[in-house]
């Protein structure tokens, strides 16, 4: 049935509004695509060389998804959320997961590779020159990224290249007066400083031969020798020097009958052994509680003192009768603007007993870093100087959001300035700043630089040079894991998980109390 309503009188659908493409959107799209392309070009060659096909496939899928997303005009919110999500996963989630997974391994010095790498290192490390074995004039060179030896026989002046695959003749090399190779076709000869910089690689390279292995003896000489230790796959053991070391898969070592093990091992999963070591080893657990107690005191004192001083200065400059506030604010944030690394070293020298400025100005002879009480007071004072400008800035911003009518109403009702501050201003400040105070507590709980660069954890008691009076858990962990002649990454990761759990628990409790406070003043 035809409609009686004229066509012109029918309501027309409003045209869909065109999305306005802003400059920020264009710049963001170009930046994300450029970074994606750069990562793709950087990551593909090593992944292909390592035959990491799964990682390569994941990289390809993620790259394709990002390119498709940023080449379409739809899904505008996702274009802004994706970069933040990627960076969150890359710099927060992945490090946490990697740390937790490392805590269940024996990863560290002597346990960095697999079992085959350990066997190779043991055999090449035990090479000894036999009487009458060949000696060569050595020159280090590179073929692309591969380090190779240029070996010259002193008698025949024959030149050969040596790599992990063996020896190969080399023609067209130009020799110097001393017999070292000056130039070689297809190779880049390293200069003496360049060779010295790669000394560890040169010492580790072993060239297999029919009679044994060729190893560098310094930077200009190489000798052929035989490995004193050899791996026997029949017994899964290493034999040599009149002894036998059997593989201990649980520990990742080759162990002999007397319980001694070879220095080189391999990475294995150890379960909860690292965590059990923290709790059961008396050398560690016996001092854990004391260090933890001082750690909490240091973090709380740092937060309370910096907040009190920063808030006091902010309140003074917030007063309507205050003049020259811009100059004072610039002067007060100078400690915050200076590099904390350099300032901590300066403060360490200021507290020096013999020539420190603190003792000279006060006419004292106090050994600030030599006594536990004064050392702890000094590090808290230094952290106060470094931290109060931040609290001053955030408190100044929070004060701007508090209406002056509230404090004026309190004064009209007869409240003194102190009561107005305690009942009105301070509660409102705490509602706004408590999350920042909690994050400041977490930061100071793991403030490695503040301790390591000023007191280095000391002073240390004579009976135990392992733990000092100002040690935090993080500095104590660093000394236990890396200060005993070798890096123990798995053990350090286990203690880091403990620290993370402690800080997370304290933060959760504090945030719950913050929510209750917000409900009261909402």
Coordinates of C-alpha atoms in Angstrom, one line a residue, residues 70-512:
X70 CA 47.0 0.7 13.0
X71 CA 46.2 0.6 9.3
X72 CA 42.4 0.7 9.9
X73 CA 40.4 3.7 11.1
X74 CA 38.3 1.5 13.5
X75 CA 39.0 0.5 17.0
X76 CA 40.4 3.9 18.0
X77 CA 40.6 3.1 21.8
X78 CA 42.6 0.0 21.1
X79 CA 45.2 2.0 19.2
X80 CA 46.0 3.8 22.5
X81 CA 45.6 0.8 24.8
X82 CA 47.8 -1.6 22.8
X83 CA 51.2 0.2 23.3
X84 CA 50.6 0.5 27.0
X85 CA 49.6 -3.1 27.3
X86 CA 52.6 -4.3 25.4
X87 CA 55.0 -2.2 27.5
X88 CA 53.2 -3.4 30.7
X89 CA 53.7 -7.1 29.6
X90 CA 57.3 -6.5 28.5
X91 CA 58.6 -4.4 31.4
X92 CA 56.4 -5.6 34.3
X93 CA 54.7 -9.0 33.8
X94 CA 57.5 -10.7 31.9
X95 CA 60.3 -9.7 34.4
X96 CA 58.1 -10.9 37.3
X97 CA 57.4 -14.2 35.7
X98 CA 61.0 -14.6 34.7
X99 CA 62.2 -13.9 38.2
X100 CA 59.8 -16.4 39.7
X101 CA 60.8 -19.1 37.2
X102 CA 64.5 -18.4 37.9
X103 CA 63.9 -18.8 41.6
X104 CA 63.2 -22.5 41.0
X105 CA 66.6 -23.1 39.2
X106 CA 70.3 -23.1 40.1
X107 CA 71.0 -20.5 37.4
X108 CA 74.2 -18.7 38.1
X109 CA 78.0 -18.8 37.6
X110 CA 78.9 -22.4 36.6
X111 CA 75.2 -23.1 35.8
X112 CA 74.5 -20.9 32.9
X113 CA 74.1 -23.4 30.0
X114 CA 73.0 -27.0 29.3
X115 CA 74.8 -30.2 30.1
X116 CA 76.6 -30.4 26.7
X117 CA 78.0 -26.9 27.2
X118 CA 79.2 -27.9 30.6
X119 CA 81.0 -30.9 29.2
X120 CA 82.6 -28.8 26.5
X121 CA 83.8 -26.2 29.0
X122 CA 85.2 -28.9 31.3
X123 CA 87.1 -30.6 28.4
X124 CA 88.5 -27.4 26.9
X125 CA 89.3 -25.9 30.3
X126 CA 91.5 -28.9 31.2
X127 CA 93.7 -28.7 28.1
X128 CA 97.4 -29.1 29.0
X129 CA 100.3 -28.7 26.7
X130 CA 102.1 -32.0 26.1
X131 CA 105.9 -32.1 25.7
X132 CA 106.8 -31.6 22.0
X133 CA 103.4 -30.5 21.0
X134 CA 103.1 -27.8 18.3
X135 CA 103.2 -24.1 19.1
X136 CA 101.9 -21.3 16.8
X137 CA 102.1 -17.6 16.5
X138 CA 98.6 -16.4 17.2
X139 CA 96.7 -13.5 15.7
X140 CA 93.0 -13.0 16.5
X141 CA 90.6 -12.1 13.7
X142 CA 86.9 -12.1 13.0
X143 CA 84.9 -13.5 10.1
X144 CA 81.7 -11.6 10.2
X145 CA 80.7 -12.0 13.9
X146 CA 82.7 -15.2 14.4
X147 CA 86.1 -15.0 16.3
X148 CA 88.8 -17.1 14.6
X149 CA 92.5 -17.8 15.2
X150 CA 95.1 -17.1 12.6
X151 CA 97.8 -19.6 13.3
X152 CA 101.3 -19.4 11.8
X153 CA 103.8 -22.3 12.1
X154 CA 107.1 -20.6 13.1
X155 CA 109.2 -23.0 11.0
X156 CA 107.2 -23.3 7.8
X157 CA 105.4 -20.0 8.1
X158 CA 102.3 -21.8 6.9
X159 CA 99.1 -19.9 7.9
X160 CA 95.9 -21.7 9.0
X161 CA 92.5 -20.5 10.4
X162 CA 91.3 -22.1 13.5
X163 CA 87.7 -22.1 14.7
X164 CA 85.4 -24.3 16.8
X165 CA 85.0 -26.5 13.7
X166 CA 88.7 -27.1 13.3
X167 CA 91.7 -26.0 11.2
X168 CA 91.6 -24.8 7.6
X169 CA 94.4 -23.6 5.3
X170 CA 94.6 -19.9 4.5
X171 CA 96.2 -18.5 1.4
X172 CA 97.1 -14.9 0.6
X173 CA 97.8 -13.8 4.2
X174 CA 100.4 -11.0 4.7
X175 CA 102.8 -11.6 7.5
X176 CA 104.8 -9.2 9.6
X177 CA 108.4 -9.4 10.8
X178 CA 107.4 -11.1 14.0
X179 CA 105.3 -13.7 12.2
X180 CA 101.9 -12.3 13.1
X181 CA 99.3 -11.9 10.4
X182 CA 98.8 -8.3 9.3
X183 CA 96.1 -8.9 6.8
X184 CA 94.1 -11.8 5.4
X185 CA 91.5 -12.1 2.7
X186 CA 87.9 -12.2 3.9
X187 CA 89.0 -11.6 7.5
X188 CA 89.3 -8.6 9.8
X189 CA 92.5 -8.8 11.9
X190 CA 92.0 -7.4 15.4
X191 CA 94.4 -4.8 16.7
X192 CA 96.1 -5.3 20.1
X193 CA 93.6 -3.2 22.0
X194 CA 90.7 -5.0 20.3
X195 CA 92.1 -8.4 21.1
X196 CA 92.7 -7.4 24.7
X197 CA 89.0 -6.3 25.0
X198 CA 88.0 -9.8 23.8
X199 CA 90.5 -11.6 25.9
X200 CA 87.9 -13.8 27.6
X201 CA 86.5 -15.0 24.2
X202 CA 90.0 -15.7 22.9
X203 CA 90.9 -17.7 26.1
X204 CA 87.7 -19.7 25.8
X205 CA 88.0 -20.6 22.1
X206 CA 89.3 -24.2 21.5
X207 CA 90.3 -25.4 18.0
X208 CA 89.9 -29.2 17.7
X209 CA 92.6 -31.1 16.0
X210 CA 93.5 -34.8 15.4
X211 CA 96.0 -34.6 18.3
X212 CA 93.9 -32.7 20.8
X213 CA 92.9 -29.0 21.0
X214 CA 94.6 -25.7 20.2
X215 CA 94.2 -23.1 22.9
X216 CA 95.5 -19.5 23.2
X217 CA 98.4 -18.9 25.6
X218 CA 98.1 -15.1 25.9
X219 CA 97.3 -13.0 22.9
X220 CA 100.2 -13.8 20.6
X221 CA 100.9 -17.5 21.2
X222 CA 98.8 -20.7 20.9
X223 CA 99.7 -24.3 21.8
X224 CA 98.3 -27.7 21.1
X225 CA 97.5 -29.9 24.0
X226 CA 95.3 -32.6 25.2
X227 CA 92.3 -32.5 27.6
X228 CA 93.1 -33.9 31.0
X229 CA 89.4 -34.6 31.5
X230 CA 87.1 -36.3 29.1
X231 CA 83.4 -37.2 29.1
X232 CA 82.4 -40.8 28.9
X233 CA 78.7 -41.1 27.7
X234 CA 78.7 -44.8 28.7
X235 CA 78.8 -44.0 32.4
X236 CA 77.6 -40.4 32.1
X237 CA 80.7 -39.3 33.9
X238 CA 83.9 -37.3 33.4
X239 CA 87.2 -39.2 33.8
X240 CA 90.7 -38.0 34.2
X241 CA 93.5 -37.2 36.6
X242 CA 92.9 -40.6 38.3
X243 CA 89.4 -39.8 39.3
X244 CA 85.8 -40.1 38.1
X245 CA 83.1 -37.5 38.4
X246 CA 79.5 -38.9 37.9
X247 CA 76.7 -36.6 36.8
X248 CA 74.3 -35.5 39.5
X249 CA 71.2 -34.4 37.6
X250 CA 69.5 -33.0 40.7
X251 CA 72.3 -30.6 41.4
X252 CA 73.6 -30.0 37.9
X253 CA 77.2 -31.1 38.8
X254 CA 79.7 -33.8 38.1
X255 CA 80.5 -35.2 41.6
X256 CA 83.2 -37.7 42.6
X257 CA 83.1 -40.3 45.4
X258 CA 84.3 -37.9 48.0
X259 CA 81.4 -35.5 47.3
X260 CA 83.6 -32.9 45.5
X261 CA 82.3 -31.5 42.3
X262 CA 83.8 -29.9 39.2
X263 CA 83.5 -26.1 39.0
X264 CA 81.5 -26.2 35.8
X265 CA 77.9 -27.4 36.0
X266 CA 74.7 -27.0 34.1
X267 CA 71.3 -25.4 34.7
X268 CA 68.6 -27.6 36.3
X269 CA 65.3 -27.2 38.1
X270 CA 65.9 -27.4 41.9
X271 CA 62.3 -27.0 43.0
X272 CA 62.0 -25.2 46.3
X273 CA 65.6 -25.7 47.4
X274 CA 66.4 -21.9 47.1
X275 CA 63.4 -21.0 49.2
X276 CA 64.3 -23.7 51.8
X277 CA 67.8 -22.4 51.9
X278 CA 66.6 -18.9 52.9
X279 CA 64.5 -20.4 55.7
X280 CA 66.7 -23.2 57.0
X281 CA 70.3 -22.0 56.5
X282 CA 71.3 -20.5 59.9
X283 CA 73.8 -18.1 58.2
X284 CA 70.9 -16.5 56.3
X285 CA 67.8 -17.0 58.4
X286 CA 69.5 -16.1 61.7
X287 CA 69.9 -12.5 60.5
X288 CA 66.9 -12.3 58.3
X289 CA 64.5 -11.1 61.1
X290 CA 67.0 -8.3 62.2
X291 CA 67.5 -7.1 58.7
X292 CA 63.8 -7.2 58.0
X293 CA 63.0 -5.2 61.2
X294 CA 65.5 -2.4 60.3
X295 CA 64.2 -2.5 56.7
X296 CA 60.7 -1.7 57.9
X297 CA 62.0 1.0 60.2
X298 CA 64.0 2.6 57.4
X299 CA 61.1 2.6 55.0
X300 CA 58.6 4.0 57.5
X301 CA 61.0 6.6 58.8
X302 CA 61.8 7.7 55.2
X303 CA 58.1 8.1 54.3
X304 CA 57.1 9.8 57.6
X305 CA 60.0 12.2 57.7
X306 CA 59.8 13.2 54.0
X307 CA 56.0 13.6 54.1
X308 CA 56.1 15.6 57.3
X309 CA 58.8 18.0 56.0
X310 CA 57.3 18.2 52.5
X311 CA 53.9 18.9 53.9
X312 CA 55.1 21.5 56.3
X313 CA 56.9 23.4 53.6
X314 CA 53.9 23.1 51.2
X315 CA 51.6 24.4 53.9
X316 CA 53.9 27.4 54.6
X317 CA 54.1 28.3 50.9
X318 CA 50.3 27.7 50.5
X319 CA 49.5 30.5 53.0
X320 CA 47.9 33.5 51.3
X321 CA 50.2 35.9 52.9
X322 CA 53.3 34.2 51.7
X323 CA 55.4 36.1 49.2
X324 CA 58.1 34.9 46.8
X325 CA 56.6 31.4 46.6
X326 CA 58.0 30.8 43.1
X327 CA 61.6 31.4 44.2
X328 CA 61.2 29.1 47.2
X329 CA 59.6 26.3 45.2
X330 CA 62.4 26.4 42.7
X331 CA 65.0 26.3 45.5
X332 CA 63.2 23.4 47.3
X333 CA 63.0 21.1 44.3
X334 CA 66.7 21.3 43.6
X335 CA 67.5 18.1 45.5
X336 CA 64.9 16.3 43.5
X337 CA 66.3 17.6 40.2
X338 CA 69.9 16.5 40.9
X339 CA 71.0 13.0 40.2
X340 CA 70.6 10.9 43.3
X341 CA 73.5 8.7 42.3
X342 CA 75.9 11.6 42.5
X343 CA 74.3 13.2 45.6
X344 CA 74.5 10.0 47.6
X345 CA 78.2 9.8 47.0
X346 CA 78.6 13.5 48.0
X347 CA 76.7 12.8 51.2
X348 CA 78.9 9.8 52.0
X349 CA 81.9 12.1 51.9
X350 CA 80.1 14.8 54.0
X351 CA 79.7 12.3 56.8
X352 CA 83.4 11.3 56.7
X353 CA 84.9 11.3 60.2
X354 CA 88.2 12.9 59.2
X355 CA 87.5 15.5 56.5
X356 CA 83.7 15.5 56.2
X357 CA 81.9 18.8 56.2
X358 CA 79.4 17.8 58.8
X359 CA 82.0 17.2 61.5
X360 CA 83.9 20.3 60.5
X361 CA 80.9 22.6 60.7
X362 CA 79.6 21.1 64.0
X363 CA 83.1 20.8 65.5
X364 CA 82.6 17.0 66.1
X365 CA 84.7 13.9 65.6
X366 CA 81.8 11.5 65.2
X367 CA 82.4 8.4 63.2
X368 CA 79.0 8.6 61.5
X369 CA 79.4 5.4 59.4
X370 CA 81.3 3.5 62.0
X371 CA 78.6 3.1 64.6
X372 CA 75.2 1.4 64.1
X373 CA 73.1 4.2 65.6
X374 CA 74.8 7.1 63.9
X375 CA 75.0 5.2 60.6
X376 CA 71.3 4.5 60.6
X377 CA 70.5 8.1 61.5
X378 CA 72.8 9.3 58.7
X379 CA 71.2 7.2 56.0
X380 CA 67.7 8.3 57.1
X381 CA 68.8 12.0 57.1
X382 CA 70.3 11.6 53.6
X383 CA 67.0 10.0 52.3
X384 CA 65.1 12.8 53.9
X385 CA 67.1 15.4 52.0
X386 CA 66.6 13.5 48.7
X387 CA 62.9 12.6 49.3
X388 CA 61.1 15.6 50.8
X389 CA 61.0 17.6 47.5
X390 CA 58.8 14.9 46.0
X391 CA 56.4 15.0 48.9
X392 CA 56.5 18.8 48.7
X393 CA 55.4 18.7 45.1
X394 CA 52.6 16.2 45.5
X395 CA 51.3 17.9 48.7
X396 CA 51.3 21.3 46.9
X397 CA 49.1 19.8 44.2
X398 CA 46.8 18.2 46.7
X399 CA 46.4 21.4 48.6
X400 CA 45.3 23.2 45.5
X401 CA 42.3 20.8 45.3
X402 CA 41.1 21.5 48.8
X403 CA 38.6 24.4 48.8
X404 CA 39.6 27.2 51.1
X405 CA 35.9 27.5 52.1
X406 CA 36.3 24.4 54.3
X407 CA 39.1 25.8 56.4
X408 CA 37.4 29.2 56.5
X409 CA 34.2 27.5 57.7
X410 CA 36.2 25.7 60.4
X411 CA 37.7 28.9 61.7
X412 CA 34.3 30.6 61.7
X413 CA 33.0 27.7 63.9
X414 CA 35.8 28.6 66.4
X415 CA 38.3 25.9 65.4
X416 CA 42.0 26.9 66.0
X417 CA 44.4 26.6 63.1
X418 CA 45.8 23.4 64.6
X419 CA 42.3 21.8 64.9
X420 CA 41.4 22.9 61.4
X421 CA 44.5 21.3 60.0
X422 CA 44.1 18.1 62.0
X423 CA 40.3 17.7 61.4
X424 CA 40.0 19.1 57.9
X425 CA 43.2 19.5 55.9
X426 CA 45.2 16.5 57.0
X427 CA 42.4 13.9 56.5
X428 CA 41.7 15.3 53.0
X429 CA 45.4 15.2 52.2
X430 CA 45.7 11.6 53.4
X431 CA 42.8 10.5 51.2
X432 CA 44.5 12.0 48.2
X433 CA 48.1 11.0 49.0
X434 CA 47.9 7.7 50.8
X435 CA 48.4 5.7 47.5
X436 CA 51.5 7.8 46.9
X437 CA 52.7 7.2 50.4
X438 CA 52.2 3.4 50.0
X439 CA 54.2 3.5 46.7
X440 CA 56.9 5.6 48.5
X441 CA 57.1 2.9 51.2
X442 CA 57.5 0.2 48.6
X443 CA 60.2 2.2 46.9
X444 CA 62.2 2.9 50.1
X445 CA 61.8 -0.8 51.2
X446 CA 64.0 -1.7 48.2
X447 CA 66.1 1.5 48.1
X448 CA 69.3 -0.2 47.1
X449 CA 71.2 3.0 46.1
X450 CA 70.5 4.9 49.4
X451 CA 72.3 2.2 51.4
X452 CA 74.9 0.9 49.0
X453 CA 76.2 4.3 47.9
X454 CA 76.4 5.8 51.4
X455 CA 77.2 3.1 54.0
X456 CA 77.5 0.0 51.8
X457 CA 75.4 -1.8 54.5
X458 CA 77.9 -1.2 57.3
X459 CA 79.1 -1.0 59.9
X460 CA 79.8 -4.7 60.1
X461 CA 80.4 -6.5 63.4
X462 CA 83.7 -8.3 63.8
X463 CA 82.1 -11.7 64.2
X464 CA 80.0 -11.4 61.0
X465 CA 81.2 -9.4 58.0
X466 CA 78.2 -10.7 56.0
X467 CA 75.5 -8.5 57.3
X468 CA 75.8 -4.8 58.4
X469 CA 73.8 -2.5 60.7
X470 CA 72.3 -0.5 57.8
X471 CA 71.7 -3.5 55.4
X472 CA 68.2 -3.7 53.8
X473 CA 66.9 -7.0 52.5
X474 CA 67.9 -6.0 49.0
X475 CA 71.5 -5.1 49.9
X476 CA 71.7 -8.2 52.1
X477 CA 70.4 -10.3 49.1
X478 CA 73.0 -8.7 46.8
X479 CA 75.9 -9.5 49.1
X480 CA 74.7 -13.1 49.6
X481 CA 74.1 -13.8 46.0
X482 CA 76.9 -11.9 44.3
X483 CA 79.5 -11.1 47.0
X484 CA 80.9 -14.6 47.5
X485 CA 83.0 -14.9 44.3
X486 CA 80.1 -16.0 42.0
X487 CA 76.7 -14.9 40.9
X488 CA 73.8 -17.0 42.2
X489 CA 70.9 -15.7 40.2
X490 CA 68.5 -18.4 41.2
X491 CA 69.1 -17.8 44.9
X492 CA 68.8 -14.1 44.5
X493 CA 65.5 -14.5 42.6
X494 CA 64.1 -16.6 45.5
X495 CA 64.9 -13.9 48.0
X496 CA 63.4 -11.3 45.6
X497 CA 60.2 -13.3 45.6
X498 CA 60.2 -13.2 49.4
X499 CA 60.7 -9.4 49.3
X500 CA 58.0 -9.0 46.7
X501 CA 55.5 -11.0 48.9
X502 CA 56.3 -8.9 51.9
X503 CA 55.9 -5.6 50.1
X504 CA 52.7 -6.8 48.4
X505 CA 51.2 -7.9 51.7
X506 CA 51.9 -4.6 53.4
X507 CA 50.6 -2.7 50.4
X508 CA 47.4 -4.7 50.3
X509 CA 46.7 -4.1 54.0
X510 CA 47.5 -0.3 53.5
X511 CA 45.2 0.0 50.5
X512 CA 42.3 -1.6 52.3

